[in-house]
mmCIF file of C-alpha atoms in Angstrom:
data_model
loop_
_atom_site.group_PDB
_atom_site.id
_atom_site.type_symbol
_atom_site.label_atom_id
_atom_site.label_comp_id
_atom_site.label_asym_id
_atom_site.label_seq_id
_atom_site.Cartn_x
_atom_site.Cartn_y
_atom_site.Cartn_z
ATOM 1 C CA MET A 29 9.523 -49.935 -26.456
ATOM 2 C CA TYR A 30 8.933 -50.338 -22.091
ATOM 3 C CA ASN A 31 6.081 -49.080 -19.994
ATOM 4 C CA ILE A 32 7.705 -49.324 -17.147
ATOM 5 C CA LEU A 33 12.191 -48.341 -16.941
ATOM 6 C CA PRO A 34 13.313 -52.050 -16.697
ATOM 7 C CA LYS A 35 16.677 -50.609 -14.952
ATOM 8 C CA LYS A 36 17.920 -54.459 -14.895
ATOM 9 C CA LEU A 37 17.830 -54.468 -18.880
ATOM 10 C CA ILE A 38 20.235 -50.812 -19.072
ATOM 11 C CA ILE A 39 23.593 -52.846 -18.755
ATOM 12 C CA ILE A 40 22.159 -55.409 -21.203
ATOM 13 C CA ASN A 41 21.464 -52.562 -23.654
ATOM 14 C CA ILE A 42 24.213 -50.686 -23.035
ATOM 15 C CA LEU A 43 26.328 -54.029 -23.980
ATOM 16 C CA ASP A 44 24.229 -54.780 -27.126
ATOM 17 C CA ILE A 45 24.714 -51.300 -28.688
ATOM 18 C CA LEU A 46 28.582 -51.342 -28.223
ATOM 19 C CA ASN A 47 28.203 -54.887 -29.545
ATOM 20 C CA LYS A 48 26.485 -53.312 -32.525
ATOM 21 C CA TYR A 49 28.299 -49.994 -33.166
ATOM 22 C CA THR A 50 31.380 -50.001 -31.890
ATOM 23 C CA ASP A 51 35.359 -51.103 -32.547
ATOM 24 C CA ALA A 52 38.295 -49.279 -32.562
ATOM 25 C CA GLU A 53 37.539 -47.462 -35.065
ATOM 26 C CA HIS A 54 34.202 -46.205 -34.261
ATOM 27 C CA THR A 55 33.724 -45.261 -30.852
ATOM 28 C CA MET A 56 30.971 -43.480 -28.691
ATOM 29 C CA SER A 57 30.852 -41.477 -26.075
ATOM 30 C CA GLN A 58 28.158 -41.867 -22.438
ATOM 31 C CA LYS A 59 26.127 -38.991 -24.221
ATOM 32 C CA ASP A 60 26.254 -41.215 -27.692
ATOM 33 C CA ILE A 61 25.336 -44.318 -25.857
ATOM 34 C CA GLN A 62 22.842 -42.185 -23.823
ATOM 35 C CA ASN A 63 20.755 -40.958 -26.992
ATOM 36 C CA LYS A 64 20.675 -45.035 -28.720
ATOM 37 C CA LEU A 65 19.187 -45.942 -25.437
ATOM 38 C CA GLU A 66 16.346 -43.704 -25.959
ATOM 39 C CA SER A 67 16.286 -43.990 -29.812
ATOM 40 C CA GLU A 68 16.355 -47.726 -29.897
ATOM 41 C CA TYR A 69 14.955 -48.916 -26.838
ATOM 42 C CA SER A 70 12.606 -45.754 -25.698
ATOM 43 C CA MET A 71 14.955 -45.773 -22.729
ATOM 44 C CA THR A 72 15.381 -42.225 -20.272
ATOM 45 C CA VAL A 73 19.227 -42.958 -18.821
ATOM 46 C CA GLU A 74 20.530 -40.093 -17.137
ATOM 47 C CA ARG A 75 24.525 -40.238 -18.320
ATOM 48 C CA LYS A 76 25.899 -40.778 -14.357
ATOM 49 C CA SER A 77 23.589 -44.354 -15.046
ATOM 50 C CA VAL A 78 25.481 -44.993 -18.076
ATOM 51 C CA LYS A 79 28.640 -44.475 -16.918
ATOM 52 C CA ARG A 80 28.261 -47.123 -14.010
ATOM 53 C CA ASN A 81 26.873 -49.616 -15.916
ATOM 54 C CA LEU A 82 29.517 -48.597 -18.212
ATOM 55 C CA MET A 83 32.289 -49.532 -15.733
ATOM 56 C CA ASP A 84 30.335 -52.163 -14.488
ATOM 57 C CA LEU A 85 30.492 -54.086 -17.946
ATOM 58 C CA ILE A 86 34.454 -53.482 -17.286
ATOM 59 C CA ASP A 87 34.389 -54.681 -14.091
ATOM 60 C CA PHE A 88 32.722 -58.084 -15.239
ATOM 61 C CA GLY A 89 35.765 -58.579 -17.295
ATOM 62 C CA TYR A 90 33.959 -57.423 -20.693
ATOM 63 C CA PRO A 91 36.844 -56.318 -22.867
ATOM 64 C CA ILE A 92 35.338 -52.727 -23.066
ATOM 65 C CA GLU A 93 38.011 -50.152 -23.559
ATOM 66 C CA TYR A 94 38.091 -46.017 -23.433
ATOM 67 C CA SER A 95 39.818 -42.790 -23.534
ATOM 68 C CA GLU A 96 40.261 -40.515 -20.080
ATOM 69 C CA THR A 97 40.963 -36.942 -20.807
ATOM 70 C CA PRO A 98 41.885 -34.558 -18.150
ATOM 71 C CA ARG A 99 39.487 -31.331 -16.963
ATOM 72 C CA LYS A 100 39.472 -29.122 -14.248
ATOM 73 C CA THR A 101 35.237 -28.704 -12.795
ATOM 74 C CA LEU A 102 34.093 -26.332 -10.380
ATOM 75 C CA ASN A 103 32.935 -27.302 -7.074
ATOM 76 C CA LYS A 104 30.126 -25.828 -6.665
ATOM 77 C CA LYS A 105 30.631 -26.506 -2.454
ATOM 78 C CA THR A 106 33.596 -25.023 -2.151
ATOM 79 C CA GLY A 107 33.610 -22.536 -5.234
ATOM 80 C CA GLU A 108 37.205 -23.700 -6.678
ATOM 81 C CA TYR A 109 38.211 -25.833 -9.418
ATOM 82 C CA GLU A 110 39.269 -29.488 -9.178
ATOM 83 C CA ASP A 111 41.436 -32.225 -11.537
ATOM 84 C CA ASN A 112 38.995 -33.876 -12.846
ATOM 85 C CA SER A 113 38.471 -36.419 -16.042
ATOM 86 C CA ILE A 114 35.804 -37.117 -18.440
ATOM 87 C CA LEU A 115 35.847 -40.998 -19.905
ATOM 88 C CA THR A 116 34.807 -41.151 -23.190
ATOM 89 C CA ASN A 117 35.643 -42.944 -27.172
ATOM 90 C CA PHE A 118 34.125 -46.333 -25.772
ATOM 91 C CA TYR A 119 34.424 -49.618 -27.591
ATOM 92 C CA ILE A 120 34.728 -53.529 -27.390
ATOM 93 C CA GLU A 121 37.362 -55.094 -28.100
ATOM 94 C CA ARG A 122 36.779 -57.740 -30.724
ATOM 95 C CA GLU A 123 37.899 -61.113 -30.493
ATOM 96 C CA PHE A 124 38.414 -60.870 -34.447
ATOM 97 C CA ASP A 125 39.147 -57.545 -36.445
ATOM 98 C CA ASN A 126 37.463 -57.090 -39.301
ATOM 99 C CA SER A 127 40.231 -58.497 -41.836
ATOM 100 C CA GLU A 128 40.688 -61.037 -40.007
ATOM 101 C CA LEU A 129 36.664 -61.755 -40.400
ATOM 102 C CA ARG A 130 36.863 -61.372 -43.939
ATOM 103 C CA LEU A 131 39.756 -63.867 -44.228
ATOM 104 C CA LEU A 132 37.619 -66.786 -42.515
ATOM 105 C CA ILE A 133 34.713 -65.403 -44.912
ATOM 106 C CA ASP A 134 36.483 -65.416 -48.112
ATOM 107 C CA SER A 135 37.678 -68.856 -46.842
ATOM 108 C CA ILE A 136 34.237 -70.393 -46.485
ATOM 109 C CA ILE A 137 33.315 -68.973 -50.266
ATOM 110 C CA PHE A 138 35.756 -70.565 -51.667
ATOM 111 C CA SER A 139 35.551 -73.983 -50.134
ATOM 112 C CA ASN A 140 33.350 -76.273 -52.378
ATOM 113 C CA HIS A 141 32.637 -78.974 -49.413
ATOM 114 C CA ILE A 142 30.947 -76.947 -47.584
ATOM 115 C CA PRO A 143 27.323 -76.936 -48.900
ATOM 116 C CA LYS A 144 25.907 -73.608 -50.267
ATOM 117 C CA GLY A 145 23.292 -73.388 -47.426
ATOM 118 C CA ASP A 146 25.748 -74.046 -44.939
ATOM 119 C CA ARG A 147 27.690 -71.343 -46.172
ATOM 120 C CA LYS A 148 25.402 -68.806 -45.732
ATOM 121 C CA ARG A 149 24.544 -69.903 -42.363
ATOM 122 C CA LEU A 150 27.859 -70.045 -41.341
ATOM 123 C CA ILE A 151 28.817 -66.428 -42.777
ATOM 124 C CA ASP A 152 25.836 -64.943 -40.981
ATOM 125 C CA LYS A 153 27.251 -66.095 -37.829
ATOM 126 C CA LEU A 154 30.897 -64.753 -38.384
ATOM 127 C CA GLU A 155 29.135 -61.120 -39.479
ATOM 128 C CA GLY A 156 27.396 -61.447 -35.805
ATOM 129 C CA LEU A 157 30.946 -61.546 -34.731
ATOM 130 C CA SER A 158 31.841 -57.797 -35.845
ATOM 131 C CA ASN A 159 29.260 -54.662 -35.994
ATOM 132 C CA VAL A 160 26.979 -52.690 -38.621
ATOM 133 C CA TYR A 161 29.706 -51.110 -39.979
ATOM 134 C CA PHE A 162 31.464 -54.475 -41.428
ATOM 135 C CA LYS A 163 30.918 -55.187 -44.534
ATOM 136 C CA SER A 164 31.272 -58.908 -45.643
ATOM 137 C CA ARG A 165 31.090 -60.008 -49.850
ATOM 138 C CA MET A 166 27.957 -61.703 -49.422
ATOM 139 C CA LYS A 167 27.098 -61.765 -53.023
ATOM 140 C CA HIS A 168 30.467 -64.245 -54.127
ATOM 141 C CA VAL A 169 28.047 -66.836 -52.689
ATOM 142 C CA ALA A 170 25.780 -66.946 -55.085
ATOM 143 C CA ALA A 171 28.496 -66.029 -58.269
ATOM 144 C CA ILE A 172 30.709 -68.999 -56.879
ATOM 145 C CA ASP A 173 28.379 -71.515 -56.407
ATOM 146 C CA ASN A 174 29.385 -75.006 -57.116
ATOM 147 C CA ILE A 175 27.323 -76.944 -59.737
ATOM 148 C CA LYS A 176 27.986 -80.222 -58.072
ATOM 149 C CA THR A 177 25.362 -81.511 -55.551
ATOM 150 C CA MET A 178 26.610 -81.284 -51.806
ATOM 151 C CA VAL A 179 26.462 -83.478 -49.415
ATOM 152 C CA ASN A 180 24.027 -81.967 -46.926
ATOM 153 C CA ALA A 181 25.554 -84.437 -44.185
ATOM 154 C CA LEU A 182 28.815 -83.349 -44.539
ATOM 155 C CA PHE A 183 28.758 -81.843 -40.923
ATOM 156 C CA TYR A 184 27.414 -85.218 -39.486
ATOM 157 C CA THR A 185 29.817 -86.765 -41.039
ATOM 158 C CA ILE A 186 32.857 -84.462 -39.543
ATOM 159 C CA ASP A 187 31.468 -84.950 -35.859
ATOM 160 C CA ILE A 188 31.261 -88.530 -36.497
ATOM 161 C CA LEU A 189 34.537 -88.952 -37.581
ATOM 162 C CA ASP A 190 35.872 -86.054 -34.865
ATOM 163 C CA GLU A 191 34.371 -88.444 -32.100
ATOM 164 C CA ALA A 192 35.835 -91.475 -33.904
ATOM 165 C CA ILE A 193 39.157 -90.146 -33.751
ATOM 166 C CA SER A 194 39.528 -88.854 -30.076
ATOM 167 C CA LYS A 195 38.229 -92.155 -28.787
ATOM 168 C CA GLY A 196 40.371 -94.300 -31.071
ATOM 169 C CA LYS A 197 37.426 -95.860 -32.710
ATOM 170 C CA GLN A 198 36.944 -97.379 -36.157
ATOM 171 C CA VAL A 199 34.154 -96.193 -38.712
ATOM 172 C CA LYS A 200 32.076 -97.537 -41.146
ATOM 173 C CA PHE A 201 30.455 -96.059 -44.173
ATOM 174 C CA HIS A 202 29.604 -95.958 -47.892
ATOM 175 C CA TYR A 203 31.994 -94.062 -50.716
ATOM 176 C CA ASP A 204 29.843 -92.257 -53.273
ATOM 177 C CA GLU A 205 30.460 -91.535 -57.049
ATOM 178 C CA TYR A 206 29.110 -89.518 -59.825
ATOM 179 C CA GLY A 207 27.082 -91.501 -62.728
ATOM 180 C CA LEU A 208 25.983 -90.117 -65.556
ATOM 181 C CA ASP A 209 22.839 -88.714 -64.317
ATOM 182 C CA LYS A 210 25.171 -86.529 -62.771
ATOM 183 C CA LYS A 211 24.189 -87.977 -59.164
ATOM 184 C CA LEU A 212 25.884 -89.760 -56.206
ATOM 185 C CA HIS A 213 25.492 -93.355 -56.022
ATOM 186 C CA HIS A 214 27.000 -95.951 -53.624
ATOM 187 C CA ARG A 215 30.397 -97.183 -55.082
ATOM 188 C CA LYS A 216 30.165 -101.198 -55.712
ATOM 189 C CA ASN A 217 32.077 -103.931 -56.004
ATOM 190 C CA LYS A 218 32.703 -106.445 -59.191
ATOM 191 C CA ASP A 219 30.012 -108.172 -58.067
ATOM 192 C CA GLY A 220 27.692 -105.228 -58.203
ATOM 193 C CA GLU A 221 27.162 -105.495 -54.489
ATOM 194 C CA VAL A 222 27.270 -101.766 -52.629
ATOM 195 C CA ARG A 223 30.897 -101.886 -51.255
ATOM 196 C CA GLU A 224 31.206 -101.169 -47.278
ATOM 197 C CA TYR A 225 34.290 -99.879 -46.009
ATOM 198 C CA ILE A 226 35.953 -100.516 -42.377
ATOM 199 C CA ILE A 227 37.774 -97.311 -41.769
ATOM 200 C CA ASN A 228 40.871 -96.569 -39.078
ATOM 201 C CA PRO A 229 40.320 -92.980 -38.880
ATOM 202 C CA TYR A 230 43.727 -90.969 -37.882
ATOM 203 C CA GLN A 231 43.648 -86.902 -39.369
ATOM 204 C CA ILE A 232 40.756 -85.104 -41.756
ATOM 205 C CA ALA A 233 42.996 -82.840 -43.581
ATOM 206 C CA ALA A 234 41.812 -79.750 -45.060
ATOM 207 C CA THR A 235 43.485 -79.510 -48.792
ATOM 208 C CA ASN A 236 42.750 -78.271 -52.068
ATOM 209 C CA GLY A 237 39.375 -76.498 -51.035
ATOM 210 C CA ARG A 238 38.206 -79.875 -49.545
ATOM 211 C CA TYR A 239 38.130 -82.118 -46.659
ATOM 212 C CA TYR A 240 39.900 -85.864 -46.770
ATOM 213 C CA LEU A 241 39.641 -88.568 -44.150
ATOM 214 C CA VAL A 242 43.250 -89.898 -43.475
ATOM 215 C CA CYS A 243 43.041 -93.307 -42.614
ATOM 216 C CA ASN A 244 43.344 -97.080 -43.013
ATOM 217 C CA TYR A 245 41.362 -99.469 -45.337
ATOM 218 C CA ASP A 246 41.415 -102.245 -42.528
ATOM 219 C CA LYS A 247 41.745 -104.893 -45.096
ATOM 220 C CA TYR A 248 45.985 -103.209 -45.777
ATOM 221 C CA ASP A 249 48.495 -101.210 -43.816
ATOM 222 C CA ASN A 250 48.914 -98.039 -45.911
ATOM 223 C CA LEU A 251 47.259 -94.872 -45.602
ATOM 224 C CA SER A 252 44.404 -94.378 -48.170
ATOM 225 C CA ASN A 253 42.513 -91.143 -48.163
ATOM 226 C CA TYR A 254 38.903 -90.573 -48.436
ATOM 227 C CA ARG A 255 37.063 -86.955 -49.346
ATOM 228 C CA LEU A 256 34.446 -86.016 -46.649
ATOM 229 C CA ASP A 257 31.772 -85.215 -49.142
ATOM 230 C CA ARG A 258 31.621 -88.408 -50.713
ATOM 231 C CA ILE A 259 31.044 -90.517 -47.145
ATOM 232 C CA SER A 260 27.413 -91.258 -46.528
ATOM 233 C CA ASP A 261 26.082 -93.668 -44.192
ATOM 234 C CA ILE A 262 28.638 -93.114 -41.422
ATOM 235 C CA GLN A 263 28.628 -95.446 -38.389
ATOM 236 C CA LEU A 264 30.728 -95.080 -35.256
ATOM 237 C CA LEU A 265 31.632 -98.335 -34.537
ATOM 238 C CA ASP A 266 32.918 -100.119 -30.726
ATOM 239 C CA THR A 267 35.873 -101.534 -32.678
ATOM 240 C CA LYS A 268 39.507 -99.770 -31.697
ATOM 241 C CA ILE A 269 41.487 -98.847 -34.532
ATOM 242 C CA LYS A 270 44.761 -99.817 -35.640
ATOM 243 C CA PRO A 271 47.829 -98.056 -34.570
ATOM 244 C CA ILE A 272 48.797 -95.837 -36.709
ATOM 245 C CA THR A 273 52.556 -96.871 -35.947
ATOM 246 C CA GLU A 274 51.721 -100.673 -37.159
ATOM 247 C CA LEU A 275 51.238 -99.133 -41.114
ATOM 248 C CA GLU A 276 54.185 -99.041 -43.417
ATOM 249 C CA GLY A 277 56.529 -96.404 -43.170
ATOM 250 C CA MET A 278 54.684 -95.034 -40.026
ATOM 251 C CA LYS A 279 56.830 -96.006 -36.896
ATOM 252 C CA LYS A 280 58.195 -93.171 -36.344
ATOM 253 C CA GLY A 281 54.497 -91.413 -36.158
ATOM 254 C CA PHE A 282 52.768 -89.448 -38.714
ATOM 255 C CA ASP A 283 53.633 -85.836 -39.915
ATOM 256 C CA LEU A 284 50.427 -84.441 -41.388
ATOM 257 C CA SER A 285 52.125 -81.259 -42.813
ATOM 258 C CA LYS A 286 54.494 -83.759 -44.595
ATOM 259 C CA TYR A 287 52.490 -85.866 -45.895
ATOM 260 C CA ILE A 288 49.748 -83.172 -47.148
ATOM 261 C CA HIS A 289 53.432 -81.834 -49.370
ATOM 262 C CA GLU A 290 54.173 -84.887 -50.594
ATOM 263 C CA HIS A 291 49.992 -86.053 -51.708
ATOM 264 C CA ILE A 292 49.353 -82.619 -53.049
ATOM 265 C CA PHE A 293 46.304 -83.816 -54.938
ATOM 266 C CA MET A 294 45.802 -86.865 -52.537
ATOM 267 C CA PHE A 295 46.987 -89.707 -54.379
ATOM 268 C CA THR A 296 48.054 -92.754 -51.955
ATOM 269 C CA ASP A 297 50.652 -93.739 -53.388
ATOM 270 C CA LYS A 298 54.156 -93.789 -51.850
ATOM 271 C CA ALA A 299 56.260 -90.505 -52.256
ATOM 272 C CA VAL A 300 59.322 -90.948 -53.900
ATOM 273 C CA ARG A 301 62.495 -89.131 -54.640
ATOM 274 C CA THR A 302 61.681 -87.110 -57.229
ATOM 275 C CA LYS A 303 63.826 -84.422 -59.708
ATOM 276 C CA PHE A 304 62.736 -82.300 -62.223
ATOM 277 C CA ILE A 305 63.978 -79.063 -63.940
ATOM 278 C CA ALA A 306 61.679 -76.224 -64.298
ATOM 279 C CA ASP A 307 61.669 -72.625 -65.534
ATOM 280 C CA LYS A 308 63.018 -70.427 -63.133
ATOM 281 C CA TYR A 309 59.861 -68.099 -63.258
ATOM 282 C CA ILE A 310 57.142 -70.871 -61.761
ATOM 283 C CA ILE A 311 59.072 -70.854 -58.516
ATOM 284 C CA ASN A 312 56.633 -69.289 -56.877
ATOM 285 C CA ASP A 313 53.954 -72.049 -58.145
ATOM 286 C CA ILE A 314 56.187 -74.940 -56.901
ATOM 287 C CA ILE A 315 56.549 -73.812 -53.668
ATOM 288 C CA ASP A 316 53.182 -72.921 -53.282
ATOM 289 C CA TYR A 317 52.354 -76.852 -54.304
ATOM 290 C CA PHE A 318 55.606 -78.364 -52.620
ATOM 291 C CA GLY A 319 56.125 -75.890 -49.612
ATOM 292 C CA THR A 320 59.891 -74.826 -48.712
ATOM 293 C CA ASP A 321 61.095 -78.407 -48.105
ATOM 294 C CA ILE A 322 62.466 -79.198 -51.409
ATOM 295 C CA SER A 323 66.192 -78.586 -52.518
ATOM 296 C CA PHE A 324 67.508 -76.518 -55.501
ATOM 297 C CA SER A 325 70.564 -76.999 -57.883
ATOM 298 C CA ASP A 326 71.702 -76.510 -61.087
ATOM 299 C CA GLU A 327 70.436 -73.142 -61.820
ATOM 300 C CA THR A 328 70.737 -71.562 -65.334
ATOM 301 C CA GLU A 329 69.922 -68.310 -66.571
ATOM 302 C CA ASP A 330 66.570 -69.929 -67.363
ATOM 303 C CA THR A 331 65.920 -73.177 -65.587
ATOM 304 C CA ILE A 332 66.238 -75.041 -62.063
ATOM 305 C CA THR A 333 66.473 -78.324 -60.832
ATOM 306 C CA VAL A 334 64.373 -79.001 -58.244
ATOM 307 C CA THR A 335 64.350 -82.507 -55.721
ATOM 308 C CA VAL A 336 61.183 -83.132 -53.244
ATOM 309 C CA ASN A 337 59.574 -86.376 -51.839
ATOM 310 C CA VAL A 338 56.168 -86.627 -53.412
ATOM 311 C CA ALA A 339 53.964 -89.416 -54.391
ATOM 312 C CA GLU A 340 54.024 -90.775 -58.178
ATOM 313 C CA GLY A 341 50.287 -89.811 -58.645
ATOM 314 C CA ASP A 342 50.827 -86.404 -57.632
ATOM 315 C CA MET A 343 53.934 -85.351 -59.368
ATOM 316 C CA MET A 344 52.595 -86.812 -63.064
ATOM 317 C CA LEU A 345 48.726 -85.119 -62.225
ATOM 318 C CA TRP A 346 51.361 -81.874 -61.357
ATOM 319 C CA ALA A 347 54.154 -82.205 -64.174
ATOM 320 C CA MET A 348 50.643 -82.240 -66.415
ATOM 321 C CA GLN A 349 49.523 -79.111 -65.274
ATOM 322 C CA PHE A 350 53.112 -77.638 -66.118
ATOM 323 C CA SER A 351 54.023 -80.004 -69.467
ATOM 324 C CA THR A 352 55.074 -77.024 -70.860
ATOM 325 C CA ASN A 353 57.741 -76.004 -67.674
ATOM 326 C CA VAL A 354 58.487 -79.212 -66.123
ATOM 327 C CA THR A 355 60.639 -81.927 -67.354
ATOM 328 C CA VAL A 356 60.623 -85.080 -64.682
ATOM 329 C CA ILE A 357 64.173 -86.726 -65.080
ATOM 330 C CA GLU A 358 63.935 -88.829 -62.047
ATOM 331 C CA PRO A 359 63.711 -91.533 -61.136
ATOM 332 C CA LYS A 360 63.375 -92.894 -65.045
ATOM 333 C CA SER A 361 60.105 -94.910 -64.282
ATOM 334 C CA LEU A 362 58.252 -91.915 -63.427
ATOM 335 C CA SER A 363 60.048 -89.564 -65.846
ATOM 336 C CA GLU A 364 58.845 -92.821 -68.838
ATOM 337 C CA LYS A 365 54.994 -92.703 -66.964
ATOM 338 C CA CYS A 366 55.066 -88.600 -67.714
ATOM 339 C CA LYS A 367 56.501 -88.709 -71.072
ATOM 340 C CA GLN A 368 53.748 -91.523 -72.083
ATOM 341 C CA ASN A 369 51.249 -88.903 -70.718
ATOM 342 C CA ILE A 370 52.257 -86.537 -72.741
ATOM 343 C CA LEU A 371 52.105 -88.499 -76.103
ATOM 344 C CA LYS A 372 48.951 -89.937 -74.738
ATOM 345 C CA ALA A 373 47.293 -86.152 -74.605
ATOM 346 C CA ALA A 374 48.994 -85.339 -77.784
ATOM 347 C CA GLN A 375 47.174 -88.213 -79.502
ATOM 348 C CA ARG A 376 43.927 -86.734 -78.990
ATOM 349 C CA TYR A 377 43.870 -84.105 -80.424
ATOM 350 C CA LYS A 378 45.972 -85.233 -83.605
ATOM 351 C CA ASP A 379 42.805 -85.145 -85.394
ATOM 352 C CA ILE A 380 41.291 -81.903 -83.928
ATOM 353 C CA CYS A 381 44.942 -79.904 -84.768
ATOM 354 C CA LEU A 382 45.078 -80.978 -88.566
#
């Protein structure tokens, strides 16, 4: 590879070898590194030089680990054996271990809000944080490719929103929805004109496999949620946002975790104290959706009564999903709405199921 040995590259190539071939389970001796320098970089380097460069990298602060084995070596000048040690099993300590990288990669694979091309690019970057032994599950990317048209400007939207939130500035954008042509179109008002949204942005939340903007539509005094993959033509404005403490119910500030558990499907209606009777064997599902800020009461052999604060729209949708396992009992108005939804659903199947 090199006609003349560039000694300054030895240390760089050794670091490259450690990054490519080592971790806590795959270590290399000085001889192994010496062989790699020769086979992959056409560099013939003495073992002493390998050791010296390894020690320099450690002195420079690189997270390189090794083991030290005591041994006795013959001092040719004195003819006596002296205590010494050999340094071996070198590896670079990684910021992410393989299980953590796999978790991050799986999160990207199953994120519907990230376009396929960007998913592959992010996964490639994450793979680059490990070594040649790391096996990611790239085959799943094509298998779960979303049939929906993804918005390629998603990351730009996130950047603008991040800047707006950090600076306390408003944004404006168009909000898109699908038509029968299976393409996204700008939402229009009643007069058929494209609707422009001027928004006070507060938080970006990831839930249900999608990104949402938690914000305030400037004309009103409540919180709204918008899917980031439906936002287009976003612009950062110079106008200051409305403080979130001025919104209804936000005088004490905003708790994102509490908000997500109260709005599991990101409906924007106000959270209400809700009671429902549930089959005990779906307790895992209840906690998965609502978290642990719930209370149980009136336990029987098969059922449990659950009390939770949740937005009505979210509760209605969740109750429909678990309609054979859940009965909403309070508030009465919500119980009646759930009942009417189930009756409507049954009516749809009336003629089909004769």
